[in-house]
PDB file of C-alpha atoms in Angstrom:
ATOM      1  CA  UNK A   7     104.033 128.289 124.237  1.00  0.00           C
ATOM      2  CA  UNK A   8     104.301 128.119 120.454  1.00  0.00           C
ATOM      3  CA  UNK A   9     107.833 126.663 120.078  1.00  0.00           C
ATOM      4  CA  UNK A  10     107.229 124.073 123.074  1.00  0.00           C
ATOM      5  CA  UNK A  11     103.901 123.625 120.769  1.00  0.00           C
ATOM      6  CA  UNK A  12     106.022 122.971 117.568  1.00  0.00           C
ATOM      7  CA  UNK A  13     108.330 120.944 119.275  1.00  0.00           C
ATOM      8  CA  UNK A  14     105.965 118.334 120.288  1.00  0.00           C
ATOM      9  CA  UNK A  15     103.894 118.411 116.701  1.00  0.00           C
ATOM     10  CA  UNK A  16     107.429 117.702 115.146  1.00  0.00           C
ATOM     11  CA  UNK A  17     108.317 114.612 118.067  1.00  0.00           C
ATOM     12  CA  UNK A  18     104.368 113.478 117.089  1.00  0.00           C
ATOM     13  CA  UNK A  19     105.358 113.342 113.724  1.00  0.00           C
ATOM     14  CA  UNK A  20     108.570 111.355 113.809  1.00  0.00           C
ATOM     15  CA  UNK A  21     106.786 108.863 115.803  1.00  0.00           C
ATOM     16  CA  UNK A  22     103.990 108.463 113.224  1.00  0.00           C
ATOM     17  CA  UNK A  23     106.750 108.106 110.704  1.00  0.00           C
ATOM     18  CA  UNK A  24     108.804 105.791 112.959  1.00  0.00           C
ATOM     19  CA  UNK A  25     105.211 102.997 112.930  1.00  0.00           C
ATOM     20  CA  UNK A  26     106.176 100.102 110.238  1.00  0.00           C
ATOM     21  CA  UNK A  27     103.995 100.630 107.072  1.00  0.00           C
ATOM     22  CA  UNK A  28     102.613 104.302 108.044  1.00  0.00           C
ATOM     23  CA  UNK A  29     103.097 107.405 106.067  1.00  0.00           C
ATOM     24  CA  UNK A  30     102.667 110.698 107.303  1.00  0.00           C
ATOM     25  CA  UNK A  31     100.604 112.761 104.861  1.00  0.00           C
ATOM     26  CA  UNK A  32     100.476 116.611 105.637  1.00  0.00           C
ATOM     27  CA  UNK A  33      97.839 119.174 104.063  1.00  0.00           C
ATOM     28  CA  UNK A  34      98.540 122.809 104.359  1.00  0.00           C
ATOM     29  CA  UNK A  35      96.889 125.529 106.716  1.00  0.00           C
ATOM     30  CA  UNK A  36      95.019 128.368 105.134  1.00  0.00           C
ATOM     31  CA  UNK A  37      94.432 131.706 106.668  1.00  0.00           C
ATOM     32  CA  UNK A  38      91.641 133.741 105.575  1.00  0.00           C
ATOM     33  CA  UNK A  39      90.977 136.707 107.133  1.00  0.00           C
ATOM     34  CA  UNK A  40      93.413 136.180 109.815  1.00  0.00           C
ATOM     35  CA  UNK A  41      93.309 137.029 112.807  1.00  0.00           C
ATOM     36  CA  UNK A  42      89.173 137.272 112.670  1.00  0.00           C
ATOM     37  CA  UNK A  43      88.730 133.654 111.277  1.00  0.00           C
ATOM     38  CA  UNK A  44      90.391 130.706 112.311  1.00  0.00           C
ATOM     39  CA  UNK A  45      93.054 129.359 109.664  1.00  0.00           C
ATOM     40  CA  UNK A  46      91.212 125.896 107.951  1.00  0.00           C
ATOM     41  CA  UNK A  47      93.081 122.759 106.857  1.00  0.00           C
ATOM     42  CA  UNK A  48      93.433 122.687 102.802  1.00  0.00           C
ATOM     43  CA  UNK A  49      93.934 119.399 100.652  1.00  0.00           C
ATOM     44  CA  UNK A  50      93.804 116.302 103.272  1.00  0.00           C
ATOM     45  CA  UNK A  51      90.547 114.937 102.386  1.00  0.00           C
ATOM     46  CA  UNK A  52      91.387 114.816  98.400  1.00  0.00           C
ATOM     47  CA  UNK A  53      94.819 113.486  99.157  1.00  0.00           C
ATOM     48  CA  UNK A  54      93.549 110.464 101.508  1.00  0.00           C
ATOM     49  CA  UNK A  55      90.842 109.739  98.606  1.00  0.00           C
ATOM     50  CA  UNK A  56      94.121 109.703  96.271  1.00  0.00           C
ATOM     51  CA  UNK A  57      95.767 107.299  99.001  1.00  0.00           C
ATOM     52  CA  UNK A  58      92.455 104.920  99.475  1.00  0.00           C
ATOM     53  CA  UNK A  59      92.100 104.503  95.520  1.00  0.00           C
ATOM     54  CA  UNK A  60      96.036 103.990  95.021  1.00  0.00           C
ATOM     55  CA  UNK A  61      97.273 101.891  97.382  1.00  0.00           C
ATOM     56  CA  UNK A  62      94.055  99.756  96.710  1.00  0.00           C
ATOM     57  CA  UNK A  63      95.008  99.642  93.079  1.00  0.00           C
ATOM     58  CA  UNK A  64      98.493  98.341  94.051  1.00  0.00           C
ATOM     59  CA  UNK A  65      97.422  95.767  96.680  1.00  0.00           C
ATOM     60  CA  UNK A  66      98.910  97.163  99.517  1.00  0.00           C
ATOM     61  CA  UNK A  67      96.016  96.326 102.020  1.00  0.00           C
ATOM     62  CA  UNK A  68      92.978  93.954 101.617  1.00  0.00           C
ATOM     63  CA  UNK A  69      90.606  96.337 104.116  1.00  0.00           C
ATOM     64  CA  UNK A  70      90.525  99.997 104.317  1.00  0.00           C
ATOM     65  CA  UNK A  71      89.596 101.430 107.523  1.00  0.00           C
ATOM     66  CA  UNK A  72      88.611 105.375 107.366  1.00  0.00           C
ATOM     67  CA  UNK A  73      88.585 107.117 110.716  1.00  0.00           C
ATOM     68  CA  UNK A  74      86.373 109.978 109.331  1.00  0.00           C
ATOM     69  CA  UNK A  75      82.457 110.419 109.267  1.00  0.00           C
ATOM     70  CA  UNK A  76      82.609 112.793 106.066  1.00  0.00           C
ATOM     71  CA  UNK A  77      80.767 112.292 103.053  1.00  0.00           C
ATOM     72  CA  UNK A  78      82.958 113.435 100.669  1.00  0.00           C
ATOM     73  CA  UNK A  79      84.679 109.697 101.287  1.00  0.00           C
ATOM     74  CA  UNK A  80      81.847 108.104  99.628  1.00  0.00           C
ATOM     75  CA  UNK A  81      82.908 107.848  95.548  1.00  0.00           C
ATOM     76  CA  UNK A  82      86.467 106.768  97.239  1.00  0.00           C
ATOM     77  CA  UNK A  83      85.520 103.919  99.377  1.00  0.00           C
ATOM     78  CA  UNK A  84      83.395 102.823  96.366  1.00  0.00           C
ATOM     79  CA  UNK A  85      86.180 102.830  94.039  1.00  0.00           C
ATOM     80  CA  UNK A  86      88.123 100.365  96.821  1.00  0.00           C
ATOM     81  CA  UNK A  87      85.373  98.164  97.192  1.00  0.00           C
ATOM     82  CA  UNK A  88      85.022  98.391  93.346  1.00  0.00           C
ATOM     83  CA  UNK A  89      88.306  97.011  93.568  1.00  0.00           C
ATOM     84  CA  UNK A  90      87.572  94.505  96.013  1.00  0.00           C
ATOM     85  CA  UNK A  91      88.824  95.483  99.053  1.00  0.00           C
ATOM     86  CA  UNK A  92      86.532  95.821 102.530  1.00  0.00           C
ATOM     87  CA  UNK A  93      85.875  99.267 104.164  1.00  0.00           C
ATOM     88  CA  UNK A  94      85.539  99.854 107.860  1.00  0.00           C
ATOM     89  CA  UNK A  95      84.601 103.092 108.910  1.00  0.00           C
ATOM     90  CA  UNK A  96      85.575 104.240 112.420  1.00  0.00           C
ATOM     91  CA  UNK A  97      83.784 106.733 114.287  1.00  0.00           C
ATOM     92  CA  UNK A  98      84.645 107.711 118.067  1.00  0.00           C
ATOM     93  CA  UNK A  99      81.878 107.924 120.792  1.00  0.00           C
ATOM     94  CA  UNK A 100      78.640 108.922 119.689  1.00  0.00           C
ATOM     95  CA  UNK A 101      80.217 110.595 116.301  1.00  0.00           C
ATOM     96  CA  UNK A 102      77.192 110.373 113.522  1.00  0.00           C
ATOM     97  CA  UNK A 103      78.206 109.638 109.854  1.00  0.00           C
ATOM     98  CA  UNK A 104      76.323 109.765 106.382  1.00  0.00           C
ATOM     99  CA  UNK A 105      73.124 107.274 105.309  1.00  0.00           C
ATOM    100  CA  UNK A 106      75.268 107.306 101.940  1.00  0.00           C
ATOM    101  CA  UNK A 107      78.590 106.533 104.133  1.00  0.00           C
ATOM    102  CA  UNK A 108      76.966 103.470 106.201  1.00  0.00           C
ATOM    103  CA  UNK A 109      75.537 102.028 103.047  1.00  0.00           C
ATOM    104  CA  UNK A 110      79.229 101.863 101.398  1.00  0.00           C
ATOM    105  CA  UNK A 111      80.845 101.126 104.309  1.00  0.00           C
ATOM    106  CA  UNK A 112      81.304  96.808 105.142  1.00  0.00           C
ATOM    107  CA  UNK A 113      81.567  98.192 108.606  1.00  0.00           C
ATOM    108  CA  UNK A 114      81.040 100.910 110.984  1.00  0.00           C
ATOM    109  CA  UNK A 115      83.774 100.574 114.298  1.00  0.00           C
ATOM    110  CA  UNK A 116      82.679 102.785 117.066  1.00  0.00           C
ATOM    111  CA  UNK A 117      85.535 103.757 119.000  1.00  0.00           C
ATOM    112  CA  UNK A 118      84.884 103.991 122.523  1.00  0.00           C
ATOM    113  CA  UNK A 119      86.446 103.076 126.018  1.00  0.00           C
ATOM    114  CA  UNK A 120      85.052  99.398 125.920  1.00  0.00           C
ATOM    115  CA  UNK A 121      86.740  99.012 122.436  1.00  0.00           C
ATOM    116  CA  UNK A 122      90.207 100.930 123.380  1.00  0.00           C
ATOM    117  CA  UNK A 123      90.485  98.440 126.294  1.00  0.00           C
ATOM    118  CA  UNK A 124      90.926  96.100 123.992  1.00  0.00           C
ATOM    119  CA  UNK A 125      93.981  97.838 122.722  1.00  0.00           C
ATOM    120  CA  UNK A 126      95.922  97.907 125.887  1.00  0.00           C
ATOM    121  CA  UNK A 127      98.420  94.717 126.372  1.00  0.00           C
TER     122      UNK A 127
END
């Protein structure tokens, strides 16, 4: 199971990196205690903070749209808006978010069937 596993993680990733103006940012896995505690991702939220602030900096986009509900991505999306860009927040189905995260936020997207139909051509 594992290598048919790793095999389609590595085909997921080359068509992430294949989409026009997408980067494929990895974090790192830590196991603690393994096997009596599941490993725990490492790094990603700091390093999409890094990406909101810098690419805002350099004008790559005019609105950021963060599919995350965390609160930790509150003093980022303030520095982009700071910097005059618009953030969208997306959260799938019934997916609750911060107070502090709908106040920054221009937008909250719920992601749901009615809006994925939209998607489809």
């Amino acid at each position: 199971e594992e290598p048919e596993r790793y095999r389609d993680q590595q085909a997921f990733f080359a068509s992430v990196s294949a989409i026009p103006y997408c980067e494929l940012r990895l974090g790192r896995l830590v196991y603690n205690n393994w096997p009596n505690t599941p490993p725990y991702e490492k790094g990603v939220d700091i390093q999409l903070a890094t990406d909101l602030i810098t690419h805002s900096f350099k004008n790559n986009y005019e609105v950021a749209i963060l599919v995350a509900g965390d609160n930790d991505y509150v003093g980022a999306l303030q520095a982009v808006k700071d910097n005059g860009k618009n953030v969208e927040v997306a959260l799938f189905g019934k997916e609750r978010t911060s107070r502090q995260l709908r106040v920054v936020a221009d937008k909250i997207l719920t992601v749901n069937a009615r809006f994925l139909k939209g998607c489809w051509k």
